Short mmCIF file of C-alpha atoms and ligand atoms in Angstrom, two decimals:
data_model
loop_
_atom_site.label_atom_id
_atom_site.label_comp_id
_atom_site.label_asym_id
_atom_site.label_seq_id
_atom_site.Cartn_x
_atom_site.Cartn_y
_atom_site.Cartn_z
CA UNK A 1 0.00 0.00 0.00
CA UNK A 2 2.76 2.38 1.00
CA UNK A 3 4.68 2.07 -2.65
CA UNK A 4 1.79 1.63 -4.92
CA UNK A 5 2.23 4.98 -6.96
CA UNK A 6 -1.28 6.47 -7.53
CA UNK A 7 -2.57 10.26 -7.90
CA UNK A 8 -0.08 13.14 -6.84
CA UNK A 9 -2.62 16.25 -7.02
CA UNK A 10 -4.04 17.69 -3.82
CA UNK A 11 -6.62 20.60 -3.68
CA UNK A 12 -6.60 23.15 -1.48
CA UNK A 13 -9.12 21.56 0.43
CA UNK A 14 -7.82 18.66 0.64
CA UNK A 15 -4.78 19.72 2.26
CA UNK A 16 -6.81 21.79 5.02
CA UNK A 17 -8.30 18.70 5.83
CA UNK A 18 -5.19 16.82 5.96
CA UNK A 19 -3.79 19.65 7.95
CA UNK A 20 -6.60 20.09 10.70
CA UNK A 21 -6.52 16.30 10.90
CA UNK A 22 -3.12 16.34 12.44
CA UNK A 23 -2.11 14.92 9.60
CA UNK A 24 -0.27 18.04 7.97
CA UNK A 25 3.58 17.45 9.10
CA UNK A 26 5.70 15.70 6.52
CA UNK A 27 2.55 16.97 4.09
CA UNK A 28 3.68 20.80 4.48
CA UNK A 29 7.15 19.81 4.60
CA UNK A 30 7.80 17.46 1.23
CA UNK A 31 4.78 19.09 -0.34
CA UNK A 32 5.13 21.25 -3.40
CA UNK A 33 2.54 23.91 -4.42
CA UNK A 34 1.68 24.70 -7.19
CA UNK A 35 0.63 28.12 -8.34
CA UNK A 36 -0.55 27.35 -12.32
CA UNK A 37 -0.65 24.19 -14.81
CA UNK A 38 0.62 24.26 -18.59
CA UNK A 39 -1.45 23.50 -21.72
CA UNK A 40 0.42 22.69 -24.71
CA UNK A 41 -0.93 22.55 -28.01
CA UNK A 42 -0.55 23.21 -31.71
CA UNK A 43 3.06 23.76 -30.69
CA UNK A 44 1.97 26.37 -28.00
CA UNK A 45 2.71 26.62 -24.73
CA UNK A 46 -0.18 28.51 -22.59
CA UNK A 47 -0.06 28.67 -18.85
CA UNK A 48 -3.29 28.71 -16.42
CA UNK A 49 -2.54 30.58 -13.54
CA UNK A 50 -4.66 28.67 -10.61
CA UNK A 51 -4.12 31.04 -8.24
CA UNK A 52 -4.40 34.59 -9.97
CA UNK A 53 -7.40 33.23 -11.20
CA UNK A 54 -8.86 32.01 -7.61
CA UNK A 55 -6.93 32.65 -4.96
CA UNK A 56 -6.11 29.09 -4.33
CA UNK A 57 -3.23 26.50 -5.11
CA UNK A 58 -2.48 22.73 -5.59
CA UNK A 59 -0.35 20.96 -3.75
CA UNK A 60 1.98 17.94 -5.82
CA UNK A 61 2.40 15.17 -2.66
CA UNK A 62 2.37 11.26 -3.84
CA UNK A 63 -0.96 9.69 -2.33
CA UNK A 64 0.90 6.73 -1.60
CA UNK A 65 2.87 9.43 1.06
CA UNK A 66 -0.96 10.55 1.91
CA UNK A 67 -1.67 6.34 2.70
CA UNK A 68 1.67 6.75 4.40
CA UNK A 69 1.12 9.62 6.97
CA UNK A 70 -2.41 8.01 7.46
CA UNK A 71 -1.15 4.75 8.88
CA UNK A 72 1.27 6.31 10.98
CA UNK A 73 -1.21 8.77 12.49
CA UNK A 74 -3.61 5.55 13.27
CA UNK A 75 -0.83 3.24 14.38
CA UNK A 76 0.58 6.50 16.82
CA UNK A 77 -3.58 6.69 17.87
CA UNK A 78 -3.68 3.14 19.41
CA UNK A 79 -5.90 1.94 16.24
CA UNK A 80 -5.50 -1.09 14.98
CA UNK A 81 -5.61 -1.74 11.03
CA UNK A 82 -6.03 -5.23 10.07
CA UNK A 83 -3.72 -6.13 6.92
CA UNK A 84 -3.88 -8.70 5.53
CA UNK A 85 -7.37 -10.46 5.83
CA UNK A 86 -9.11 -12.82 3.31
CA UNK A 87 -12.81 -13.54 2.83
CA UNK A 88 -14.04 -10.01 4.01
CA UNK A 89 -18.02 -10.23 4.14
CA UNK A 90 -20.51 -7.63 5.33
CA UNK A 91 -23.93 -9.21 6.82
CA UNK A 92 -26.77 -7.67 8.31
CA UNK A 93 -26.35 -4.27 7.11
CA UNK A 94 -30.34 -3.71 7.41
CA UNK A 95 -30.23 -4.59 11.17
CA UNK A 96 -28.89 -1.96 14.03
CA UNK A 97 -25.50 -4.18 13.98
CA UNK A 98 -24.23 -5.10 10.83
CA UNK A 99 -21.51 -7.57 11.61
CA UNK A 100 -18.21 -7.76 8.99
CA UNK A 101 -16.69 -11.44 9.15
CA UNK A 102 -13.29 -12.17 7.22
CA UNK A 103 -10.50 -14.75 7.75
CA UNK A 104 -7.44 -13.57 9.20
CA UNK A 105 -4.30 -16.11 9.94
CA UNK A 106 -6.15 -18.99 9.20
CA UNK A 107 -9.47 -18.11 11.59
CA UNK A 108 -12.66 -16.64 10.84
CA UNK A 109 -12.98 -13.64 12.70
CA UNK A 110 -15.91 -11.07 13.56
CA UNK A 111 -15.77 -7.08 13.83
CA UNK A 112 -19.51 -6.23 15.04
CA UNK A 113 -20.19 -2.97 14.10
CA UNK A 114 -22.69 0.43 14.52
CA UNK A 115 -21.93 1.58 11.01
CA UNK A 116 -19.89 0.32 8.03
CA UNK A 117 -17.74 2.64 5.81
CA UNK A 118 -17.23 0.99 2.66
CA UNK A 119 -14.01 2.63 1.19
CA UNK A 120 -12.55 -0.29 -0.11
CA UNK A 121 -12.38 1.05 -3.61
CA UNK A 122 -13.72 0.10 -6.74
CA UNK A 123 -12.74 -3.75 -6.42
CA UNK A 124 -13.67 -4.13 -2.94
CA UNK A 125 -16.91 -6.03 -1.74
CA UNK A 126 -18.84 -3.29 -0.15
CA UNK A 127 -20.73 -2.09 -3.15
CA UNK A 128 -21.65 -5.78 -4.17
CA UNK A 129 -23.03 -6.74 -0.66
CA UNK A 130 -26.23 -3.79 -1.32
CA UNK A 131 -28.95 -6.34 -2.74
CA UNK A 132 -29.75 -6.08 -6.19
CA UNK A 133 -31.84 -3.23 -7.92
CA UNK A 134 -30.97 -0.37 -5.02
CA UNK A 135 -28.47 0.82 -6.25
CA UNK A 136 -28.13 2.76 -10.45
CA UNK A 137 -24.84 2.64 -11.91
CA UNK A 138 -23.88 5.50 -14.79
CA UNK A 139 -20.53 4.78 -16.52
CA UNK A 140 -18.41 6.07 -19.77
CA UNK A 141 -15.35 3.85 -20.92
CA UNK A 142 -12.92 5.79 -23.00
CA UNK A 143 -11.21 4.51 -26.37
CA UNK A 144 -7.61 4.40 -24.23
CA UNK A 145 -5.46 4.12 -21.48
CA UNK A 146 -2.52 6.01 -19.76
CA UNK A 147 1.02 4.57 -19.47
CA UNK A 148 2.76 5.83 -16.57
CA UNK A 149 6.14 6.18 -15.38
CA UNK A 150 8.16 7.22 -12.74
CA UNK A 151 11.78 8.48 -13.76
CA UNK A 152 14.58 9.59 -11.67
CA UNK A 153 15.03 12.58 -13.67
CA UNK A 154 14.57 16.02 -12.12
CA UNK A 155 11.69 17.35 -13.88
CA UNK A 156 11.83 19.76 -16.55
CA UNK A 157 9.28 21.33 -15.34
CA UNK A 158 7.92 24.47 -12.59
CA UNK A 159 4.57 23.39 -13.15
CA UNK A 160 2.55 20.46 -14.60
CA UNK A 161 2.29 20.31 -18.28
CA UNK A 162 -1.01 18.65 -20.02
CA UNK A 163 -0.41 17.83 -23.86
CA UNK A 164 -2.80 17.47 -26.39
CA UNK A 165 -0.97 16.03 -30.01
CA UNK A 166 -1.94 14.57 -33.01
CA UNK A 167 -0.12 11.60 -31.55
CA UNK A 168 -2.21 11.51 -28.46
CA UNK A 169 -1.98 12.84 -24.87
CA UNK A 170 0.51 13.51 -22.67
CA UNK A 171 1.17 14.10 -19.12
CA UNK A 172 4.60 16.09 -17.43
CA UNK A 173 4.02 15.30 -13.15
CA UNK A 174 6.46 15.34 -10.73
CA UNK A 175 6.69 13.67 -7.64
CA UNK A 176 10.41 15.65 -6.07
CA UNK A 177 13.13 17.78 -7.13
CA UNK A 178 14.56 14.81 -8.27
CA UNK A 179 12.13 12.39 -9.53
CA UNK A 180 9.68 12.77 -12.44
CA UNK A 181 5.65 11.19 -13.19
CA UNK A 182 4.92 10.94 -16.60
CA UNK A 183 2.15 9.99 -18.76
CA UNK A 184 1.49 9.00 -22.22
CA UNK A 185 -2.45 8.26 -24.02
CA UNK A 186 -2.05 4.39 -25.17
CA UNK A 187 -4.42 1.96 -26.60
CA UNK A 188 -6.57 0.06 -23.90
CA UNK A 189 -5.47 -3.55 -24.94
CA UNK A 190 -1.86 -1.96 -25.11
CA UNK A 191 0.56 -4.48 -23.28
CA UNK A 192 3.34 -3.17 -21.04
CA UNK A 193 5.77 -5.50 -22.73
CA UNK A 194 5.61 -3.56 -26.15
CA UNK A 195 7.49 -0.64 -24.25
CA UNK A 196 10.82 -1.02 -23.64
CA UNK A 197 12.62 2.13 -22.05
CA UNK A 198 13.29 3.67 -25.57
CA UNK A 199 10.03 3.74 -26.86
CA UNK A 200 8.65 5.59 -23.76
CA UNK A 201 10.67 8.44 -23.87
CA UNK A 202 10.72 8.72 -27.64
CA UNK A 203 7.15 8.70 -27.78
CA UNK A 204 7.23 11.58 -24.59
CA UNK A 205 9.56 13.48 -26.70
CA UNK A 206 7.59 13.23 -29.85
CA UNK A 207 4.62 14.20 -27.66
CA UNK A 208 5.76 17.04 -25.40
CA UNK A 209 8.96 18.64 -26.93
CA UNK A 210 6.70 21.01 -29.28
CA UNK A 211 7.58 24.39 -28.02
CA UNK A 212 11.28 25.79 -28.77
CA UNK A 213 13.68 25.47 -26.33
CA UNK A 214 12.47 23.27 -24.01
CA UNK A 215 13.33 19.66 -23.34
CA UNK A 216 12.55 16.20 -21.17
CA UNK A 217 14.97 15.16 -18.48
CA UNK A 218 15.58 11.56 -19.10
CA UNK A 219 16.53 9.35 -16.51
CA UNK A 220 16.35 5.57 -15.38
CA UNK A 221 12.47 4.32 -15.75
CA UNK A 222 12.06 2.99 -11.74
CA UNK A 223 8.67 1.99 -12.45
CA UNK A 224 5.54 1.59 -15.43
CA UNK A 225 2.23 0.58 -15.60
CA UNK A 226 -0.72 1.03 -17.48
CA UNK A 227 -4.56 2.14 -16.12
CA UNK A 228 -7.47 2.26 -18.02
CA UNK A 229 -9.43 5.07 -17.95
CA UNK A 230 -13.51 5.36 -16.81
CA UNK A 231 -16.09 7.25 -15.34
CA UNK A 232 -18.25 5.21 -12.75
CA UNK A 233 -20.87 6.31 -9.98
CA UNK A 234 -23.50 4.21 -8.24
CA UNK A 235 -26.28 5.85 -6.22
CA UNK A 236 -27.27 6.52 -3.63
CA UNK A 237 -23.84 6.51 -1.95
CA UNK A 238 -25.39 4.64 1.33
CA UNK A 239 -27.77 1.62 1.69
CA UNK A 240 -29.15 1.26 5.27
CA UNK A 241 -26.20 1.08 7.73
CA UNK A 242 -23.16 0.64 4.99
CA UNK A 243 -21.94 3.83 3.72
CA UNK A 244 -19.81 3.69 0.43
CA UNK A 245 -16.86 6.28 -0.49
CA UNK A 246 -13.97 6.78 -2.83
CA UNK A 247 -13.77 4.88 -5.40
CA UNK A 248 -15.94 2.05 -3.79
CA UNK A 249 -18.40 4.14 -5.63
CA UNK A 250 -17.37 6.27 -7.98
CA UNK A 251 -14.36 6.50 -10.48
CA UNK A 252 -12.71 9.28 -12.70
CA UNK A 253 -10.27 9.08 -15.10
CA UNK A 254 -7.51 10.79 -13.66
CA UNK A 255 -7.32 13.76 -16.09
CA UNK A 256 -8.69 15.99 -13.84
CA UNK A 257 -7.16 14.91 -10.93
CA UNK A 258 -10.08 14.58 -9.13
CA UNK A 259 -9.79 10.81 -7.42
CA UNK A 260 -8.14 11.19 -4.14
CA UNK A 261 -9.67 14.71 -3.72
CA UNK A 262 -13.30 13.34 -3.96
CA UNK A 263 -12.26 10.77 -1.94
CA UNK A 264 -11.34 12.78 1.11
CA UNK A 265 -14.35 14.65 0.34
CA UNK A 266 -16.44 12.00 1.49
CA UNK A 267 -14.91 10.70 4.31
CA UNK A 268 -14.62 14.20 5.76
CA UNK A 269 -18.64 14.43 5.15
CA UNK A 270 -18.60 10.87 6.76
CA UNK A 271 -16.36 11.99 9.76
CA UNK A 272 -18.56 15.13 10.53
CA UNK A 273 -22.08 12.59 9.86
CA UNK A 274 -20.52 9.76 12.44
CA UNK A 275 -19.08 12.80 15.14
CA UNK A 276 -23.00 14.26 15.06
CA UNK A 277 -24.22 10.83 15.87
CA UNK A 278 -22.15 9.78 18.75
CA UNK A 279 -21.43 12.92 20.40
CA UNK A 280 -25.15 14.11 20.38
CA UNK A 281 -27.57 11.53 18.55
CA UNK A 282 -28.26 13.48 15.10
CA UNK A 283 -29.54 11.69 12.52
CA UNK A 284 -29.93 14.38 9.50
CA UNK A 285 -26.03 14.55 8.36
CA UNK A 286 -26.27 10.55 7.96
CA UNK A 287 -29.11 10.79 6.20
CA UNK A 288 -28.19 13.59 4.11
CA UNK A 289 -24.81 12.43 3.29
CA UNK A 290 -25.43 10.72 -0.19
CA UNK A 291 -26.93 13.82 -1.46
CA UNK A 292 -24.57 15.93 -0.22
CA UNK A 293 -21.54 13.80 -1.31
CA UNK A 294 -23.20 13.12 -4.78
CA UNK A 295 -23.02 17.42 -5.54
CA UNK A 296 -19.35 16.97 -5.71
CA UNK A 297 -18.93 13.64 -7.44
CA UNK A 298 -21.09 14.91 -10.36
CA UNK A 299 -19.36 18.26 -10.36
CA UNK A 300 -15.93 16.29 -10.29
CA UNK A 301 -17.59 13.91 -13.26
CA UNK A 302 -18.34 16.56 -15.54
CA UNK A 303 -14.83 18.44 -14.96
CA UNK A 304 -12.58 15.12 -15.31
CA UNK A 305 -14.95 13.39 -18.48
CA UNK A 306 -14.36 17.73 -19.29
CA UNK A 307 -10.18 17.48 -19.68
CA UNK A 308 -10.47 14.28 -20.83
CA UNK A 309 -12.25 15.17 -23.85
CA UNK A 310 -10.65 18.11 -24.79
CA UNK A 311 -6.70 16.92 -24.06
CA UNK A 312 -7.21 13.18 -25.76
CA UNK A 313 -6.97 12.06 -29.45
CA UNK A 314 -10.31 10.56 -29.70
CA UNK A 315 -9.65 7.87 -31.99
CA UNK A 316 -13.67 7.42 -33.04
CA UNK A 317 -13.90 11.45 -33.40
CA UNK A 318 -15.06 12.79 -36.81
CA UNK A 319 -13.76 15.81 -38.35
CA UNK A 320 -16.34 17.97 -36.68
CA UNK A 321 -15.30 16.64 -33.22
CA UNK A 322 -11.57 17.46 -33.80
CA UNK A 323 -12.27 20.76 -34.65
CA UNK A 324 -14.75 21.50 -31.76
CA UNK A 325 -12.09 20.32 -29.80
CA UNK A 326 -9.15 22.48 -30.80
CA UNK A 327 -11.42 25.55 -30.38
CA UNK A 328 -12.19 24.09 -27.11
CA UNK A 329 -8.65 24.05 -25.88
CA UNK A 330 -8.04 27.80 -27.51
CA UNK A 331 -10.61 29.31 -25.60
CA UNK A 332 -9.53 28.08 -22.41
CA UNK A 333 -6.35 29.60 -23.32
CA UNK A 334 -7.95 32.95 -24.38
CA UNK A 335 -10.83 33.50 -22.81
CA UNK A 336 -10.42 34.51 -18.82
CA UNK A 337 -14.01 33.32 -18.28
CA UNK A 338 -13.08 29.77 -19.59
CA UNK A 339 -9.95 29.50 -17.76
CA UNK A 340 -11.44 30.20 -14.48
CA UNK A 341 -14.23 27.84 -15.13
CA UNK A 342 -10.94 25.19 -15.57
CA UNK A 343 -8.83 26.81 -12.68
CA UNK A 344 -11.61 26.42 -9.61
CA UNK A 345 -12.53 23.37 -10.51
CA UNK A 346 -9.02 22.10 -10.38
CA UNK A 347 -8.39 23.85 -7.72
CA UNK A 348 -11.44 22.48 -5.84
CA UNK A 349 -14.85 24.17 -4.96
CA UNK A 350 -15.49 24.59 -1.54
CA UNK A 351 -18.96 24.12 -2.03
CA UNK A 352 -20.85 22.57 -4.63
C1 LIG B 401 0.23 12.67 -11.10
O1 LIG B 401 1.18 13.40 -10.75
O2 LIG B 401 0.26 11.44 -10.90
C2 LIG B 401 -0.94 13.25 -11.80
C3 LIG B 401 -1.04 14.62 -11.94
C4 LIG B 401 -2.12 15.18 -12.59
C5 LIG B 401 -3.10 14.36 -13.11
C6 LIG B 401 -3.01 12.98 -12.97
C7 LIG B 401 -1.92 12.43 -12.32
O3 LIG B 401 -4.16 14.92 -13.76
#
């Protein structure tokens, strides 16, 4: 859990949470804001600048450091986490003590519960134990994938660079002053096998060395992988006691950078919902929190299926699509209106 690399983009919001949660140390530390993101197209380079635009920043921190400082902070608690368990099912969710039974060691084991958070992401088995015909899923599959790497090459970069090219997207992250996240739009059934080293960064350079002057830091490739890329959200968010979040019940494709930041979102709605109930018996934030939690996964929808659209070569697009797409990107990059729209929704709204 603690080297999976995943997401790297924090709103704002995010990171006050993270802060006020005690949680903020190493975070403020190893953290690196970010004041603006590049778009580069049609051999451009254009530059959105987050904060002029809305008074808030990003903040570049590894959510695999996030997972990191989160263990730590529970362990330090006197919390136990339970690694490691098989067989994890959730019974009696429609009774006043649902009960979650797994194997661990070799023994079946009980946790009897008041509640159940299900934030066991999108392959977990919270969302499948809500019977059949509660819950309505929406989804979008997109035409590709993104290869990722991780190089130990200090970025070339301030500030994160988003390329849209005839040749398809790319992505310029970073995760420290010495180690850079990259990206690169691939086919879906692409296999990792088909990219040696070489091919990688040729295909980055062909990709995001379109502006004069400016070139990729290559370094040794520590680690690749491909995800696919959907959309995906099941309501409601909660089915008598068992309350789903992250990407238990919904997924973005990670153009927007939206996936760890929604799911914080919803266990901070969660947190304030459970603290209400214990500490003085209130019901409403409970029962209000799929609605309220569902504002900012559709907002978060619309922006990531948004920048995926407009940055991708859309492989099934007609003519008319490619050009409503280039005018797309050009009036982000022109119009102060547009770019706003982009910047606070990247950014994070703090209220939806
Ligand atoms: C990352 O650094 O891993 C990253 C950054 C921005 C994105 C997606 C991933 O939109």
């Amino acid at each position: 859990m603690e080297q999976r690399v995943r997401a790297g983009v924090l709103e704002q919001g995010s990171v006050d949470l993270l802060c006020c949660s005690g949680l903020g140390e190493r975070l403020q530390r190893e953290g690196m804001r970010h004041e603006g993101i590049e778009l580069r197209f049609d051999r451009e380079a254009h530059r959105v600048p987050l904060t002029g635009l809305t008074g808030r920043a990003i903040t570049v921190y590894g959510q695999q450091e996030v997972v990191k400082d989160l263990i730590a902070a529970r362990t330090a608690a006197g919390g136990r986490i339970l690694f490691e368990v098989d067989d994890v099912r959730l019974d009696g969710l429609d009774s006043d003590s649902p009960v979650i039974r797994f194997r661990r060691d070799g023994r079946d084991e009980e946790l009897h519960c008041d509640f159940v958070a299900g934030c066991d992401g999108f392959h977990g088995v919270s969302r499948g134990s809500v019977p059949e015909g509660v819950l309505t899923t929406y989804e979008r599959t997109y035409p590709f994938a993104w290869l990722g790497i991780l190089a130990a090459a200090p970025p070339a970069v301030d500030e994160l660079i988003y390329a849209n090219h005839e040749r398809g997207f790319a992505l310029h992250s970073l995760r420290s002053p010495e180690i850079s996240r990259l990206y690169l739009q691939v086919d879906p059934d692409e296999d990792i096998a088909d990219w040696p080293d070489e091919r990688i960064w040729s295909e980055l350079r062909a990709r995001l060395e379109t502006v004069p002057g400016w070139s990729l830091n290559e370094g040794p490739i520590l680690e690749k992988s491909i995800t696919p890329m959907r959309s995906f959200v099941v309501e409601p968010m909660q089915w008598e006691r068992l309350y789903l979040a992250g990407d238990a019940v919904h997924i973005v494709p990670p153009t927007g950078a939206k996936g760890m930041n929604l799911a914080l979102a919803d266990v901070a709605l969660l947190g304030d919902a459970f603290a209400a109930w214990y500490a003085e018996g209130r019901t409403e934030l409970l029962e209000n929190y799929s609605r309220t939690a569902l504002r900012r996964v559709w907002r978060a929808q619309h922006f990531s299926w948004w920048m995926t659209s407009m940055l991708h070569r859309l492989d099934t697009q007609d003519p008319y699509e490619a050009k409503l797409q280039s005018s797309t990107l050009r009036y982000v990059a022109t119009s102060r209106a547009y770019a706003t729209s982009l910047a606070e929704n990247y950014v994070g709204l703090p209220e939806v």
